[in-house]
Amino acid sequence: MKLKYSFQIKSKYTTRYMLLTLTSTFFIFLTSCFSKDVNLVNNESKTDSISISENQNKQSNLIEKDSFVFLINKRIIQSKVMNPKAENSVYEPAINSPKSATYTKDGNKFYINSLEGYTTVVFDAKTLNKIKEIKHKFTVDNNYLFKNNESSVFDYKYKQERKEFNHFLGKPVESCLSHDGKYLWVTYYRRNWDEKAESPSAVAIIDTEKDEIVRVIPTGPLPKMIVASPDNKFVAVTHWGDNTVALIDISSSNPMDFNYKAHIVVDYRLAMNFDENTNRDSECGNCLRGTIFTPDSKKLLVAKMGGNGIAIIDVDKQVMVGTITGSYLNLRHLVINKDELFLSSNKFGMVQRANLIELFNIEIDDKKILNFKDWHSVKLGTGVRTIDVTKNNKYIFACVNNDSKIAVIDANKMEKIFEIDVASFPVGMALSPDEKQLVVTSQGKSGTPGSGNTVTVYDVIYN
């Protein structure tokens, strides 16, 4: 049964139409759910609402089976309005400049790293209720989390004089899972008293069954991205602060046995000498960001957000062997799925795709450059940050930070097919393991009143 379904949210934009191939029963159910959500949002006050996008869907062809249709806004979790008017908006003070989201392997929970709240907040993915707050606060009471009271690694030195370096508040940034989902790794942007992020920071290991920190390991300055290898032998910690990447051996099942194996420089190592006016978010050399292992765990790719492309690290040799060029620059995030590499270019507002097999068929030249030209691209808007990809490589979801939107891309055609408004400055996102739920974080900005400080949860609707 073919039905034509049209709707208009606001007069600011022209009406968009969707053609849905559904059974009549499912169509009625879907329409009911969506209408309820639109009403909830339209009744919300300006201070704490996220409107459903006016241009809900740009598709003009009949939608195929199991194809993406649209997003339904199910919950707004925010710390801006204590008594929100919308039924689907809740006040949660623990959401303080949220950076990233990570689901457990079974999809029953998701974790939000609240940067300025020094907290990882745990939510039930079904009820969307808060389960727990994991505080990143370390005092004499939890010195046992630091093996042999270790406070530094490699040759890193502290710029400060302190009696106890391991007494601090950690600012959680990014996360990854290891050991089949048992452990959640959380990097700290910095220790709270290290204002210029020029001293060693740390990474916490959380047991996802207990939702408790079981160990804290020192890192280099300003770690952001962290990723586990598919073979579960290594975790890579990428230091935004000084152009280095560290490999941690995680082959043991006991977190206290994990240990560093390599410290790898990407192009050059940045000296930790900064004046009081330095902005470490921009004074970061190559500003290493997106990090991902290849499916065979033999290579590690690291985006040089402030550099000339993507660094290639040989995991066995534990050295950088070259740089992939040819894509847009200012690269923020990397995803690999089914031998396809996906990336986001922040400054240029692009998402690009390349085939890994074709890419690595090109030889690295004598200048250590692998120049790949066969990129498939789509422009979304300035400030494309985190991206996520469905397992079948059919759809790409992207945060468009400057435009405060979430975009959905047809990955085969590399065309934007859907767009929806979200709380200001979306930065992180995660698809649930069953790909039926999407969590988006909107980080607050001190110079923009009412911005961000929001987690938005969507139902992902397929035909």
PDB file of C-alpha atoms in Angstrom, residues 111-365:
ATOM      1  CA  TYR A 111      27.372   6.976  28.987  1.00  0.00           C
ATOM      2  CA  ILE A 112      27.642  10.753  28.671  1.00  0.00           C
ATOM      3  CA  ASN A 113      30.962  12.445  29.429  1.00  0.00           C
ATOM      4  CA  SER A 114      30.116  15.707  31.190  1.00  0.00           C
ATOM      5  CA  LEU A 115      33.325  17.697  30.723  1.00  0.00           C
ATOM      6  CA  GLU A 116      32.804  20.594  33.118  1.00  0.00           C
ATOM      7  CA  GLY A 117      30.882  18.435  35.568  1.00  0.00           C
ATOM      8  CA  TYR A 118      33.856  16.067  36.007  1.00  0.00           C
ATOM      9  CA  THR A 119      31.335  13.266  35.676  1.00  0.00           C
ATOM     10  CA  THR A 120      30.373  10.372  33.417  1.00  0.00           C
ATOM     11  CA  VAL A 121      26.589  10.085  33.606  1.00  0.00           C
ATOM     12  CA  VAL A 122      25.001   6.650  33.079  1.00  0.00           C
ATOM     13  CA  PHE A 123      21.532   6.361  31.528  1.00  0.00           C
ATOM     14  CA  ASP A 124      19.147   3.482  30.975  1.00  0.00           C
ATOM     15  CA  ALA A 125      18.690   3.336  27.190  1.00  0.00           C
ATOM     16  CA  LYS A 126      15.089   2.099  27.452  1.00  0.00           C
ATOM     17  CA  THR A 127      13.623   4.337  30.142  1.00  0.00           C
ATOM     18  CA  LEU A 128      16.098   7.191  29.485  1.00  0.00           C
ATOM     19  CA  ASN A 129      16.373   7.657  33.244  1.00  0.00           C
ATOM     20  CA  LYS A 130      19.680   8.379  34.945  1.00  0.00           C
ATOM     21  CA  ILE A 131      21.162   5.309  36.606  1.00  0.00           C
ATOM     22  CA  LYS A 132      24.325   6.647  38.148  1.00  0.00           C
ATOM     23  CA  GLU A 133      26.929   9.395  38.205  1.00  0.00           C
ATOM     24  CA  ILE A 134      30.571   8.305  38.012  1.00  0.00           C
ATOM     25  CA  LYS A 135      32.597  11.100  39.598  1.00  0.00           C
ATOM     26  CA  HIS A 136      36.125  11.704  38.347  1.00  0.00           C
ATOM     27  CA  LYS A 137      37.401  12.946  41.685  1.00  0.00           C
ATOM     28  CA  PHE A 138      40.569  11.509  43.187  1.00  0.00           C
ATOM     29  CA  THR A 139      41.765  11.969  46.754  1.00  0.00           C
ATOM     30  CA  VAL A 140      43.620   9.928  49.349  1.00  0.00           C
ATOM     31  CA  ASP A 141      40.529   7.713  49.563  1.00  0.00           C
ATOM     32  CA  ASN A 142      41.060   6.254  46.101  1.00  0.00           C
ATOM     33  CA  ASN A 143      44.841   6.239  45.742  1.00  0.00           C
ATOM     34  CA  TYR A 144      44.511   2.474  45.185  1.00  0.00           C
ATOM     35  CA  LEU A 145      43.255   3.180  41.654  1.00  0.00           C
ATOM     36  CA  PHE A 146      46.754   4.312  40.656  1.00  0.00           C
ATOM     37  CA  LYS A 147      49.091   1.316  40.340  1.00  0.00           C
ATOM     38  CA  ASN A 148      52.119   1.948  42.576  1.00  0.00           C
ATOM     39  CA  ASN A 149      50.872   5.551  42.824  1.00  0.00           C
ATOM     40  CA  GLU A 150      52.060   6.173  39.244  1.00  0.00           C
ATOM     41  CA  SER A 151      51.490   9.769  38.175  1.00  0.00           C
ATOM     42  CA  SER A 152      53.427  10.055  34.910  1.00  0.00           C
ATOM     43  CA  VAL A 153      54.553   7.992  31.949  1.00  0.00           C
ATOM     44  CA  PHE A 154      57.433   8.038  29.443  1.00  0.00           C
ATOM     45  CA  ASP A 155      59.458  11.248  29.998  1.00  0.00           C
ATOM     46  CA  TYR A 156      56.581  13.597  30.824  1.00  0.00           C
ATOM     47  CA  LYS A 157      57.198  16.120  33.599  1.00  0.00           C
ATOM     48  CA  TYR A 158      54.813  18.237  35.624  1.00  0.00           C
ATOM     49  CA  LYS A 159      54.943  22.014  35.263  1.00  0.00           C
ATOM     50  CA  GLN A 160      53.394  22.446  38.686  1.00  0.00           C
ATOM     51  CA  GLU A 161      54.708  21.751  42.150  1.00  0.00           C
ATOM     52  CA  ARG A 162      52.203  19.713  44.107  1.00  0.00           C
ATOM     53  CA  LYS A 163      52.340  17.391  47.058  1.00  0.00           C
ATOM     54  CA  GLU A 164      50.044  14.849  45.378  1.00  0.00           C
ATOM     55  CA  PHE A 165      49.715  14.841  41.594  1.00  0.00           C
ATOM     56  CA  ASN A 166      47.046  12.129  41.763  1.00  0.00           C
ATOM     57  CA  HIS A 167      44.633  14.251  43.755  1.00  0.00           C
ATOM     58  CA  PHE A 168      42.610  16.018  41.092  1.00  0.00           C
ATOM     59  CA  LEU A 169      39.335  16.334  39.199  1.00  0.00           C
ATOM     60  CA  GLY A 170      39.385  14.816  35.728  1.00  0.00           C
ATOM     61  CA  LYS A 171      37.604  16.393  32.752  1.00  0.00           C
ATOM     62  CA  PRO A 172      36.127  13.458  30.770  1.00  0.00           C
ATOM     63  CA  VAL A 173      36.245  13.873  26.981  1.00  0.00           C
ATOM     64  CA  GLU A 174      35.993  10.716  24.844  1.00  0.00           C
ATOM     65  CA  SER A 175      35.363   7.010  25.481  1.00  0.00           C
ATOM     66  CA  CYS A 176      35.812   3.565  23.988  1.00  0.00           C
ATOM     67  CA  LEU A 177      35.015  -0.019  24.969  1.00  0.00           C
ATOM     68  CA  SER A 178      37.408  -2.958  25.242  1.00  0.00           C
ATOM     69  CA  HIS A 179      37.271  -6.632  26.301  1.00  0.00           C
ATOM     70  CA  ASP A 180      33.972  -7.311  24.569  1.00  0.00           C
ATOM     71  CA  GLY A 181      32.397  -4.311  26.254  1.00  0.00           C
ATOM     72  CA  LYS A 182      33.494  -5.047  29.821  1.00  0.00           C
ATOM     73  CA  TYR A 183      35.659  -1.926  30.177  1.00  0.00           C
ATOM     74  CA  LEU A 184      34.904   1.670  29.281  1.00  0.00           C
ATOM     75  CA  TRP A 185      37.976   3.885  28.820  1.00  0.00           C
ATOM     76  CA  VAL A 186      37.528   7.624  29.480  1.00  0.00           C
ATOM     77  CA  THR A 187      40.184  10.216  28.652  1.00  0.00           C
ATOM     78  CA  TYR A 188      40.651  13.370  30.721  1.00  0.00           C
ATOM     79  CA  TYR A 189      41.150  16.572  28.755  1.00  0.00           C
ATOM     80  CA  ARG A 190      43.300  17.635  31.692  1.00  0.00           C
ATOM     81  CA  ARG A 191      43.598  17.511  35.454  1.00  0.00           C
ATOM     82  CA  ASN A 192      41.593  20.434  36.804  1.00  0.00           C
ATOM     83  CA  TRP A 193      44.593  22.315  38.212  1.00  0.00           C
ATOM     84  CA  ASP A 194      46.576  22.049  34.946  1.00  0.00           C
ATOM     85  CA  GLU A 195      45.145  25.186  33.319  1.00  0.00           C
ATOM     86  CA  LYS A 196      47.265  25.104  30.159  1.00  0.00           C
ATOM     87  CA  ALA A 197      47.134  21.328  29.695  1.00  0.00           C
ATOM     88  CA  GLU A 198      50.904  20.983  29.552  1.00  0.00           C
ATOM     89  CA  SER A 199      51.381  18.336  32.249  1.00  0.00           C
ATOM     90  CA  PRO A 200      50.500  14.623  32.190  1.00  0.00           C
ATOM     91  CA  SER A 201      46.793  13.893  32.205  1.00  0.00           C
ATOM     92  CA  ALA A 202      45.122  10.491  32.708  1.00  0.00           C
ATOM     93  CA  VAL A 203      42.621   7.922  31.483  1.00  0.00           C
ATOM     94  CA  ALA A 204      40.114   6.068  33.649  1.00  0.00           C
ATOM     95  CA  ILE A 205      39.006   2.466  33.173  1.00  0.00           C
ATOM     96  CA  ILE A 206      35.400   1.771  34.188  1.00  0.00           C
ATOM     97  CA  ASP A 207      33.900  -1.653  34.808  1.00  0.00           C
ATOM     98  CA  THR A 208      30.624  -1.465  32.851  1.00  0.00           C
ATOM     99  CA  GLU A 209      28.921  -4.105  34.997  1.00  0.00           C
ATOM    100  CA  LYS A 210      29.464  -2.186  38.226  1.00  0.00           C
ATOM    101  CA  ASP A 211      29.832   1.266  36.633  1.00  0.00           C
ATOM    102  CA  GLU A 212      32.846   1.892  38.853  1.00  0.00           C
ATOM    103  CA  ILE A 213      36.369   3.078  38.085  1.00  0.00           C
ATOM    104  CA  VAL A 214      38.813   0.195  38.532  1.00  0.00           C
ATOM    105  CA  ARG A 215      42.043   1.902  37.494  1.00  0.00           C
ATOM    106  CA  VAL A 216      43.458   5.270  36.452  1.00  0.00           C
ATOM    107  CA  ILE A 217      46.506   5.385  34.160  1.00  0.00           C
ATOM    108  CA  PRO A 218      48.602   8.515  33.479  1.00  0.00           C
ATOM    109  CA  THR A 219      48.837   9.795  29.898  1.00  0.00           C
ATOM    110  CA  GLY A 220      50.596  12.560  28.037  1.00  0.00           C
ATOM    111  CA  PRO A 221      49.165  16.108  27.903  1.00  0.00           C
ATOM    112  CA  LEU A 222      45.648  16.706  26.661  1.00  0.00           C
ATOM    113  CA  PRO A 223      44.475  13.270  25.534  1.00  0.00           C
ATOM    114  CA  LYS A 224      41.236  13.295  23.573  1.00  0.00           C
ATOM    115  CA  MET A 225      40.547  10.358  21.284  1.00  0.00           C
ATOM    116  CA  ILE A 226      40.903   6.805  22.517  1.00  0.00           C
ATOM    117  CA  VAL A 227      40.207   3.576  20.643  1.00  0.00           C
ATOM    118  CA  ALA A 228      40.682  -0.179  21.151  1.00  0.00           C
ATOM    119  CA  SER A 229      42.072  -2.417  18.411  1.00  0.00           C
ATOM    120  CA  PRO A 230      39.668  -4.993  16.902  1.00  0.00           C
ATOM    121  CA  ASP A 231      41.929  -7.824  18.126  1.00  0.00           C
ATOM    122  CA  ASN A 232      41.740  -6.405  21.684  1.00  0.00           C
ATOM    123  CA  LYS A 233      45.525  -6.213  22.043  1.00  0.00           C
ATOM    124  CA  PHE A 234      45.961  -2.451  22.244  1.00  0.00           C
ATOM    125  CA  VAL A 235      44.280   0.754  23.259  1.00  0.00           C
ATOM    126  CA  ALA A 236      45.557   3.866  21.491  1.00  0.00           C
ATOM    127  CA  VAL A 237      45.520   7.198  23.342  1.00  0.00           C
ATOM    128  CA  THR A 238      45.873  10.228  21.088  1.00  0.00           C
ATOM    129  CA  HIS A 239      47.442  13.327  22.660  1.00  0.00           C
ATOM    130  CA  TRP A 240      45.983  16.500  21.196  1.00  0.00           C
ATOM    131  CA  GLY A 241      48.505  18.304  23.375  1.00  0.00           C
ATOM    132  CA  ASP A 242      51.865  17.346  21.823  1.00  0.00           C
ATOM    133  CA  ASN A 243      51.497  15.383  18.540  1.00  0.00           C
ATOM    134  CA  THR A 244      51.977  11.943  20.075  1.00  0.00           C
ATOM    135  CA  VAL A 245      50.054   8.669  20.291  1.00  0.00           C
ATOM    136  CA  ALA A 246      50.555   6.043  23.011  1.00  0.00           C
ATOM    137  CA  LEU A 247      49.805   2.326  22.717  1.00  0.00           C
ATOM    138  CA  ILE A 248      48.690   0.442  25.828  1.00  0.00           C
ATOM    139  CA  ASP A 249      48.963  -3.353  25.925  1.00  0.00           C
ATOM    140  CA  ILE A 250      45.555  -4.642  27.077  1.00  0.00           C
ATOM    141  CA  SER A 251      46.039  -8.328  26.239  1.00  0.00           C
ATOM    142  CA  SER A 252      45.479  -9.267  29.888  1.00  0.00           C
ATOM    143  CA  SER A 253      41.991  -9.494  31.366  1.00  0.00           C
ATOM    144  CA  ASN A 254      43.173  -7.717  34.530  1.00  0.00           C
ATOM    145  CA  PRO A 255      43.247  -3.892  34.274  1.00  0.00           C
ATOM    146  CA  MET A 256      46.161  -3.736  36.719  1.00  0.00           C
ATOM    147  CA  ASP A 257      48.255  -5.633  34.149  1.00  0.00           C
ATOM    148  CA  PHE A 258      47.698  -3.112  31.352  1.00  0.00           C
ATOM    149  CA  ASN A 259      50.926  -1.306  30.442  1.00  0.00           C
ATOM    150  CA  TYR A 260      52.362   1.083  27.874  1.00  0.00           C
ATOM    151  CA  LYS A 261      54.187  -0.407  24.898  1.00  0.00           C
ATOM    152  CA  ALA A 262      54.941   2.556  22.648  1.00  0.00           C
ATOM    153  CA  HIS A 263      55.051   6.325  22.434  1.00  0.00           C
ATOM    154  CA  ILE A 264      54.754   7.404  18.798  1.00  0.00           C
ATOM    155  CA  VAL A 265      55.483  10.896  17.453  1.00  0.00           C
ATOM    156  CA  VAL A 266      53.361  12.204  14.570  1.00  0.00           C
ATOM    157  CA  ASP A 267      55.678  14.408  12.458  1.00  0.00           C
ATOM    158  CA  TYR A 268      57.216  16.256  15.415  1.00  0.00           C
ATOM    159  CA  ARG A 269      56.772  16.522  19.151  1.00  0.00           C
ATOM    160  CA  LEU A 270      55.396  19.759  20.518  1.00  0.00           C
ATOM    161  CA  ALA A 271      57.330  21.371  23.374  1.00  0.00           C
ATOM    162  CA  MET A 272      55.325  22.152  26.507  1.00  0.00           C
ATOM    163  CA  ASN A 273      56.242  25.838  26.854  1.00  0.00           C
ATOM    164  CA  PHE A 274      53.225  28.119  26.736  1.00  0.00           C
ATOM    165  CA  ASP A 275      52.537  31.605  28.080  1.00  0.00           C
ATOM    166  CA  GLU A 276      49.528  32.537  30.159  1.00  0.00           C
ATOM    167  CA  ASN A 277      47.517  33.683  27.127  1.00  0.00           C
ATOM    168  CA  THR A 278      47.850  30.406  25.225  1.00  0.00           C
ATOM    169  CA  ASN A 279      44.682  28.702  24.039  1.00  0.00           C
ATOM    170  CA  ARG A 280      45.539  24.990  24.098  1.00  0.00           C
ATOM    171  CA  ASP A 281      42.518  24.129  21.966  1.00  0.00           C
ATOM    172  CA  SER A 282      44.259  25.880  19.068  1.00  0.00           C
ATOM    173  CA  GLU A 283      47.921  25.776  20.144  1.00  0.00           C
ATOM    174  CA  CYS A 284      48.240  22.057  19.602  1.00  0.00           C
ATOM    175  CA  GLY A 285      50.546  21.480  16.635  1.00  0.00           C
ATOM    176  CA  ASN A 286      48.886  18.861  14.437  1.00  0.00           C
ATOM    177  CA  CYS A 287      45.942  18.846  16.847  1.00  0.00           C
ATOM    178  CA  LEU A 288      45.548  15.065  16.616  1.00  0.00           C
ATOM    179  CA  ARG A 289      41.897  14.027  16.775  1.00  0.00           C
ATOM    180  CA  GLY A 290      40.038  11.232  14.961  1.00  0.00           C
ATOM    181  CA  THR A 291      41.724   7.882  15.627  1.00  0.00           C
ATOM    182  CA  ILE A 292      40.831   4.406  14.344  1.00  0.00           C
ATOM    183  CA  PHE A 293      42.458   1.000  13.827  1.00  0.00           C
ATOM    184  CA  THR A 294      42.090  -0.758  10.491  1.00  0.00           C
ATOM    185  CA  PRO A 295      39.980  -3.965  10.661  1.00  0.00           C
ATOM    186  CA  ASP A 296      43.102  -6.163  10.727  1.00  0.00           C
ATOM    187  CA  SER A 297      44.529  -4.141  13.670  1.00  0.00           C
ATOM    188  CA  LYS A 298      47.793  -3.651  11.741  1.00  0.00           C
ATOM    189  CA  LYS A 299      47.469   0.081  11.082  1.00  0.00           C
ATOM    190  CA  LEU A 300      46.327   3.012  13.176  1.00  0.00           C
ATOM    191  CA  LEU A 301      44.980   6.076  11.374  1.00  0.00           C
ATOM    192  CA  VAL A 302      45.122   9.435  13.148  1.00  0.00           C
ATOM    193  CA  ALA A 303      43.529  12.621  11.780  1.00  0.00           C
ATOM    194  CA  LYS A 304      45.745  15.694  11.884  1.00  0.00           C
ATOM    195  CA  MET A 305      43.067  18.308  12.490  1.00  0.00           C
ATOM    196  CA  GLY A 306      45.696  21.047  12.339  1.00  0.00           C
ATOM    197  CA  GLY A 307      47.899  19.301   9.794  1.00  0.00           C
ATOM    198  CA  ASN A 308      48.061  17.900   6.286  1.00  0.00           C
ATOM    199  CA  GLY A 309      45.906  14.770   6.391  1.00  0.00           C
ATOM    200  CA  ILE A 310      45.777  11.411   8.158  1.00  0.00           C
ATOM    201  CA  ALA A 311      48.832   9.881   9.822  1.00  0.00           C
ATOM    202  CA  ILE A 312      49.460   6.169   9.192  1.00  0.00           C
ATOM    203  CA  ILE A 313      50.991   4.274  12.096  1.00  0.00           C
ATOM    204  CA  ASP A 314      52.364   0.746  11.691  1.00  0.00           C
ATOM    205  CA  VAL A 315      51.177  -1.015  14.853  1.00  0.00           C
ATOM    206  CA  ASP A 316      53.763  -3.827  14.728  1.00  0.00           C
ATOM    207  CA  LYS A 317      56.700  -1.477  14.099  1.00  0.00           C
ATOM    208  CA  GLN A 318      55.133   1.155  16.372  1.00  0.00           C
ATOM    209  CA  VAL A 319      56.148   4.067  14.150  1.00  0.00           C
ATOM    210  CA  MET A 320      54.477   6.571  11.857  1.00  0.00           C
ATOM    211  CA  VAL A 321      55.101   5.501   8.248  1.00  0.00           C
ATOM    212  CA  GLY A 322      53.293   8.151   6.225  1.00  0.00           C
ATOM    213  CA  THR A 323      50.414  10.562   5.705  1.00  0.00           C
ATOM    214  CA  ILE A 324      47.250  10.130   3.627  1.00  0.00           C
ATOM    215  CA  THR A 325      46.468  13.292   1.667  1.00  0.00           C
ATOM    216  CA  GLY A 326      43.948  14.270  -0.983  1.00  0.00           C
ATOM    217  CA  SER A 327      40.945  14.722   1.295  1.00  0.00           C
ATOM    218  CA  TYR A 328      39.646  17.961   2.735  1.00  0.00           C
ATOM    219  CA  LEU A 329      41.712  19.120   5.705  1.00  0.00           C
ATOM    220  CA  ASN A 330      40.854  20.112   9.286  1.00  0.00           C
ATOM    221  CA  LEU A 331      39.828  16.505   9.856  1.00  0.00           C
ATOM    222  CA  ARG A 332      37.909  15.885  13.060  1.00  0.00           C
ATOM    223  CA  HIS A 333      36.562  12.327  13.140  1.00  0.00           C
ATOM    224  CA  LEU A 334      37.329   8.975  11.475  1.00  0.00           C
ATOM    225  CA  VAL A 335      35.155   5.861  11.205  1.00  0.00           C
ATOM    226  CA  ILE A 336      36.018   2.566   9.503  1.00  0.00           C
ATOM    227  CA  ASN A 337      33.317   0.055   8.645  1.00  0.00           C
ATOM    228  CA  LYS A 338      33.353  -2.809   6.100  1.00  0.00           C
ATOM    229  CA  ASP A 339      36.616  -1.637   4.492  1.00  0.00           C
ATOM    230  CA  GLU A 340      35.242   1.875   4.037  1.00  0.00           C
ATOM    231  CA  LEU A 341      36.845   4.927   5.633  1.00  0.00           C
ATOM    232  CA  PHE A 342      34.557   7.828   6.576  1.00  0.00           C
ATOM    233  CA  LEU A 343      35.774  11.211   7.788  1.00  0.00           C
ATOM    234  CA  SER A 344      34.479  14.611   8.804  1.00  0.00           C
ATOM    235  CA  SER A 345      36.129  17.901   7.892  1.00  0.00           C
ATOM    236  CA  ASN A 346      35.224  20.490  10.508  1.00  0.00           C
ATOM    237  CA  LYS A 347      36.240  23.736   8.822  1.00  0.00           C
ATOM    238  CA  PHE A 348      34.998  22.802   5.350  1.00  0.00           C
ATOM    239  CA  GLY A 349      31.787  21.187   6.569  1.00  0.00           C
ATOM    240  CA  MET A 350      32.338  18.010   4.588  1.00  0.00           C
ATOM    241  CA  VAL A 351      31.868  14.288   5.086  1.00  0.00           C
ATOM    242  CA  GLN A 352      33.942  12.024   2.826  1.00  0.00           C
ATOM    243  CA  ARG A 353      34.172   8.314   2.053  1.00  0.00           C
ATOM    244  CA  ALA A 354      36.968   6.202   0.591  1.00  0.00           C
ATOM    245  CA  ASN A 355      37.546   2.497  -0.004  1.00  0.00           C
ATOM    246  CA  LEU A 356      40.377   1.241   2.215  1.00  0.00           C
ATOM    247  CA  ILE A 357      41.517  -1.448  -0.213  1.00  0.00           C
ATOM    248  CA  GLU A 358      41.808   1.058  -3.046  1.00  0.00           C
ATOM    249  CA  LEU A 359      43.462   3.564  -0.734  1.00  0.00           C
ATOM    250  CA  PHE A 360      46.188   1.222   0.474  1.00  0.00           C
ATOM    251  CA  ASN A 361      46.861  -0.034  -3.049  1.00  0.00           C
ATOM    252  CA  ILE A 362      48.637   3.289  -3.558  1.00  0.00           C
ATOM    253  CA  GLU A 363      52.289   3.328  -2.521  1.00  0.00           C
ATOM    254  CA  ILE A 364      53.705   5.830  -0.064  1.00  0.00           C
ATOM    255  CA  ASP A 365      56.237   8.051  -1.887  1.00  0.00           C
TER     256      ASP A 365
END
